[in-house]
Coordinates of C-alpha atoms in Angstrom, one line a residue:
Chain A
X9 CA 0.0 0.1 0.1
X10 CA 3.2 2.5 0.9
X11 CA 4.6 1.2 -2.4
X12 CA 1.2 2.7 -4.0
X13 CA 1.2 6.0 -2.2
X14 CA 5.6 6.2 -3.2
X15 CA 4.7 5.9 -6.4
X16 CA 8.4 5.1 -7.3
X17 CA 9.7 8.1 -6.0
X18 CA 7.5 10.4 -8.3
X19 CA 4.7 10.7 -5.5
X20 CA 4.8 15.2 -5.7
X21 CA 4.2 14.5 -9.4
X22 CA 1.5 12.2 -10.0
X23 CA -0.3 13.2 -7.3
X24 CA 0.4 16.7 -7.6
X25 CA -1.7 16.2 -10.8
X26 CA -4.4 14.2 -9.6
X27 CA -5.0 15.8 -6.5
X28 CA -5.1 19.1 -8.5
X29 CA -7.2 18.2 -10.9
X30 CA -9.9 16.6 -9.0
X31 CA -10.1 19.9 -7.1
X32 CA -10.8 22.5 -10.0
X33 CA -13.2 19.6 -10.7
X34 CA -14.5 19.6 -7.2
X35 CA -14.5 23.5 -7.3
X36 CA -16.4 23.7 -10.8
X37 CA -19.4 21.5 -9.1
X38 CA -19.5 23.4 -5.8
X39 CA -19.8 26.9 -7.9
X40 CA -22.3 24.8 -10.4
X41 CA -24.5 23.5 -7.8
X42 CA -24.8 26.8 -5.4
X43 CA -25.8 28.3 -8.9
X44 CA -28.7 25.6 -9.7
X45 CA -29.9 25.9 -6.0
X46 CA -29.6 29.7 -5.4
X47 CA -32.0 30.8 -7.7
Chain B
X120 CA -39.2 20.4 -36.3
X121 CA -37.8 19.4 -33.0
X122 CA -34.4 21.1 -33.3
X123 CA -35.9 24.3 -34.0
X124 CA -38.2 23.9 -30.7
X125 CA -35.2 23.0 -28.2
X126 CA -33.4 26.1 -29.8
X127 CA -35.5 28.4 -27.5
X128 CA -33.6 28.7 -24.1
X129 CA -37.1 28.4 -22.5
X130 CA -37.9 24.8 -23.9
X131 CA -34.0 23.6 -23.7
X132 CA -33.7 24.4 -20.1
X133 CA -35.6 21.5 -19.0
X134 CA -33.9 19.0 -21.5
X135 CA -30.3 20.7 -20.1
X136 CA -31.0 19.7 -16.7
X137 CA -31.4 16.1 -18.0
X138 CA -28.1 16.0 -19.9
X139 CA -26.5 17.1 -16.9
X140 CA -28.2 14.6 -14.5
X141 CA -27.5 11.7 -17.1
X142 CA -23.9 13.1 -18.1
X143 CA -22.6 14.2 -14.7
X144 CA -23.7 10.1 -13.5
X145 CA -21.8 8.7 -16.6
X146 CA -18.7 10.9 -15.6
X147 CA -18.2 9.4 -12.1
X148 CA -19.0 6.2 -13.4
X149 CA -16.2 6.5 -16.0
X150 CA -14.3 8.8 -13.6
X151 CA -13.9 5.5 -11.5
X152 CA -13.2 3.0 -14.1
X153 CA -10.4 4.9 -15.7
X154 CA -8.9 6.2 -12.4
X155 CA -8.8 1.8 -11.2
X156 CA -7.9 1.3 -14.6
X157 CA -5.0 3.7 -14.8
X158 CA -4.2 3.3 -11.4
X159 CA -4.1 -0.4 -10.3
X160 CA -4.9 -2.1 -14.2
X161 CA -1.9 -0.5 -15.9
X162 CA 1.6 -1.8 -15.3
X163 CA 4.8 0.1 -14.6
X164 CA 5.8 1.7 -18.1
X165 CA 9.3 0.6 -18.9
X166 CA 11.0 3.8 -19.4
X167 CA 8.7 6.4 -17.4
X168 CA 8.3 4.6 -14.2
X169 CA 5.2 5.6 -12.8
X170 CA 5.3 9.3 -13.6
X171 CA 3.5 8.2 -16.5
X172 CA 0.4 7.4 -15.0
X173 CA 0.2 11.8 -15.1
X174 CA -0.9 11.0 -18.5
X175 CA -4.3 9.0 -18.1
X176 CA -5.3 12.3 -17.0
X177 CA -2.7 15.0 -19.2
X178 CA -3.6 13.8 -22.8
X179 CA -7.6 13.2 -21.8
X180 CA -7.8 17.0 -20.5
X181 CA -5.4 18.2 -23.6
X182 CA -8.0 17.2 -26.1
X183 CA -10.6 18.3 -24.1
X184 CA -9.3 21.8 -24.2
X185 CA -8.7 21.9 -27.8
X186 CA -12.1 20.1 -28.1
X187 CA -14.2 22.4 -26.0
X188 CA -12.5 25.4 -27.7
X189 CA -13.5 24.0 -31.3
X190 CA -17.6 23.2 -30.1
X191 CA -17.4 27.2 -28.4
X192 CA -16.5 28.7 -31.5
X193 CA -19.4 26.6 -33.3
X194 CA -21.6 28.3 -31.5
X195 CA -20.5 31.6 -31.0
X196 CA -20.0 31.1 -34.9
X197 CA -23.8 29.5 -35.0
X198 CA -25.1 32.6 -32.8
X199 CA -23.2 35.5 -34.9
X200 CA -24.6 34.3 -38.3
X201 CA -28.0 33.1 -37.2
X202 CA -28.9 35.9 -34.0
X203 CA -30.2 33.0 -32.3
X204 CA -30.0 33.5 -28.4
X205 CA -29.1 29.7 -27.0
X206 CA -25.9 29.7 -29.4
X207 CA -24.3 32.9 -27.4
X208 CA -25.3 31.4 -23.9
X209 CA -24.2 28.2 -24.7
X210 CA -20.3 29.4 -25.9
X211 CA -20.5 31.5 -22.8
X212 CA -21.3 28.3 -20.9
X213 CA -18.2 26.2 -22.1
X214 CA -15.6 28.8 -21.8
X215 CA -14.8 28.2 -17.9
X216 CA -15.2 24.4 -18.6
X217 CA -12.2 24.8 -21.4
X218 CA -10.6 27.6 -19.0
X219 CA -10.6 24.3 -16.4
X220 CA -9.1 21.9 -18.6
X221 CA -6.6 24.0 -20.0
X222 CA -5.0 24.8 -17.0
X223 CA -5.7 21.1 -15.6
X224 CA -3.4 20.4 -18.9
X225 CA -0.8 22.9 -18.4
X226 CA 0.0 21.5 -14.8
X227 CA -0.3 18.0 -15.2
X228 CA 2.6 18.8 -18.2
X229 CA 4.5 20.2 -16.0
X230 CA 4.0 18.1 -13.4
X231 CA 5.2 15.4 -16.3
X232 CA 7.5 17.3 -17.7
X233 CA 10.0 18.0 -14.4
X234 CA 10.8 14.0 -14.1
X235 CA 10.6 13.3 -17.8
X236 CA 12.5 16.4 -19.4
X237 CA 14.3 18.0 -16.2
X238 CA 11.9 20.6 -16.3
X239 CA 8.4 22.5 -15.7
X240 CA 8.4 24.6 -17.7
X241 CA 10.1 25.5 -21.5
X242 CA 9.7 29.4 -22.6
X243 CA 9.3 28.7 -26.4
X244 CA 8.1 25.4 -27.2
X245 CA 5.9 25.9 -29.4
X246 CA 3.3 23.4 -28.3
X247 CA 4.0 24.5 -24.3
X248 CA 3.4 28.2 -26.0
X249 CA 0.2 27.5 -28.3
X250 CA -1.5 25.6 -25.3
X251 CA -0.8 29.1 -23.2
X252 CA -2.0 31.1 -25.7
X253 CA -5.2 28.7 -25.4
X254 CA -5.7 29.4 -21.9
X255 CA -5.7 33.1 -22.5
X256 CA -8.0 32.9 -25.4
X257 CA -10.2 31.9 -23.1
X258 CA -9.7 34.1 -20.5
X259 CA -10.2 37.0 -22.9
X260 CA -13.4 35.2 -24.0
X261 CA -14.6 35.5 -20.5
X262 CA -13.2 38.8 -19.8
X263 CA -14.8 40.4 -23.2
X264 CA -17.4 39.0 -22.5
X265 CA -18.0 39.5 -18.7
X266 CA -17.2 43.3 -19.5
X267 CA -20.0 44.1 -21.9
X268 CA -23.7 45.1 -20.2
X269 CA -25.9 43.9 -22.7
X270 CA -25.5 40.2 -22.7
X271 CA -26.8 39.8 -27.0
X272 CA -23.9 42.5 -27.8
X273 CA -21.9 40.6 -25.4
X274 CA -22.7 37.2 -27.4
X275 CA -21.4 38.9 -30.6
X276 CA -17.7 40.3 -29.6
X277 CA -17.1 37.3 -27.8
X278 CA -18.0 35.6 -30.5
X279 CA -15.6 37.1 -33.1
X280 CA -12.9 36.7 -30.3
X281 CA -13.7 32.6 -30.1
X282 CA -13.6 32.7 -33.9
X283 CA -10.5 34.5 -34.6
X284 CA -9.1 32.5 -32.1
X285 CA -9.4 29.1 -34.1
X286 CA -6.5 29.4 -35.9
X287 CA -4.5 28.4 -32.9
X288 CA -6.1 25.1 -32.7
X289 CA -4.2 23.1 -35.2
X290 CA -1.5 25.5 -34.6
X291 CA -1.4 23.3 -31.4
X292 CA -2.2 20.1 -32.9
X293 CA 0.3 20.1 -35.4
X294 CA 2.9 22.1 -33.1
X295 CA 4.7 18.7 -32.3
X296 CA 5.1 18.3 -36.4
X297 CA 6.0 21.5 -37.9
X298 CA 8.0 22.7 -35.4
X299 CA 10.9 20.7 -33.3
X300 CA 9.8 20.8 -30.1
X301 CA 10.7 19.3 -26.4
X302 CA 7.2 18.0 -26.1
X303 CA 7.0 14.9 -28.4
X304 CA 4.5 13.0 -30.8
X305 CA 3.4 10.2 -28.7
X306 CA 4.1 9.3 -24.9
X307 CA 3.5 6.3 -24.4
X308 CA 6.1 3.6 -25.3
X309 CA 3.5 1.2 -28.1
X310 CA 7.0 -0.7 -28.3
X311 CA 6.2 -2.5 -25.2
X312 CA 4.4 -5.9 -25.3
X313 CA 0.9 -5.0 -26.5
X314 CA -0.8 -6.5 -24.1
X315 CA 0.5 -3.7 -21.7
X316 CA -0.3 -1.3 -24.7
X317 CA -3.5 -2.1 -24.6
X318 CA -4.4 -1.2 -20.7
X319 CA -3.0 2.0 -21.0
X320 CA -4.8 3.4 -24.2
X321 CA -8.0 1.9 -22.7
X322 CA -7.5 3.7 -19.3
X323 CA -6.8 7.2 -21.6
X324 CA -9.5 7.0 -23.7
X325 CA -11.9 5.7 -20.7
X326 CA -10.9 9.1 -18.9
X327 CA -10.9 10.6 -22.1
X328 CA -15.0 10.0 -22.1
X329 CA -15.6 10.4 -17.8
X330 CA -14.1 14.3 -19.0
X331 CA -16.2 14.6 -22.1
X332 CA -19.9 13.5 -19.8
X333 CA -18.0 15.6 -17.3
X334 CA -18.0 18.4 -20.1
X335 CA -21.1 18.4 -21.0
X336 CA -22.3 18.2 -17.8
X337 CA -21.0 20.7 -16.7
X338 CA -21.7 23.5 -19.7
X339 CA -25.0 22.3 -19.2
X340 CA -25.7 22.9 -15.7
X341 CA -23.7 26.5 -16.3
X342 CA -26.4 27.3 -19.2
X343 CA -29.3 26.6 -17.2
X344 CA -27.4 29.5 -14.5
X345 CA -27.3 31.1 -17.4
X346 CA -30.5 31.1 -18.7
X347 CA -31.9 32.0 -15.6
X348 CA -30.2 34.7 -14.8
X349 CA -30.8 36.2 -18.4
X350 CA -34.7 35.3 -17.6
X351 CA -35.0 34.2 -20.8

């Protein structure tokens, strides 16, 4: 399991990519859902 | 005809809600499948090690960034030519999602470039520069649209910018062929065992499909917001 998170030494690059990507998408979803429920 | 019926924002509004719901659901399922393939099933790349797993989001995001721009310019052009209200709304609804995928492509590209090329960013590389220009085109479209108060006039002005900017898309696409760039044509080695290449390709295609569904859902939700706010 720790091997998985270690990503062969590329953890920052791999998880930095995945984390920022899904954070961006989550933020857009939150903003859109807020706009949808607001009015 | 039904297509003209749906060209009116009021009749399109509930349809957009259905699109958003089902495409959103498909996006969740496909993303989970894509992540499973990309992170667990696909084997380690012989040359790049685990760093190559970034391409499962980088390549689909880069495809989306270009594709959304073409669709945005298509709607913008349609609205410009026929003065249909929904077209301009669709173009405006696509821009932020397109900008988001452009940013993701640049960000993941930088994080992939560092371990692979030894650098996060290269000024003057044709592929990187044209993708950066794409981000500025999206920002320019949104800023111009936001700066004009009358939404119909904003649609028309932003449409011109979107149409002029379309020339950048083939430049991005062919940049790796036209210029000798650091960015290689294909990032995954297909010379490895065919089975391995197949799972990599599958993972990439599933993620691409997930981003497609996500983009449709996001644009449909946003166009609903625009329709409400314009009181159409």
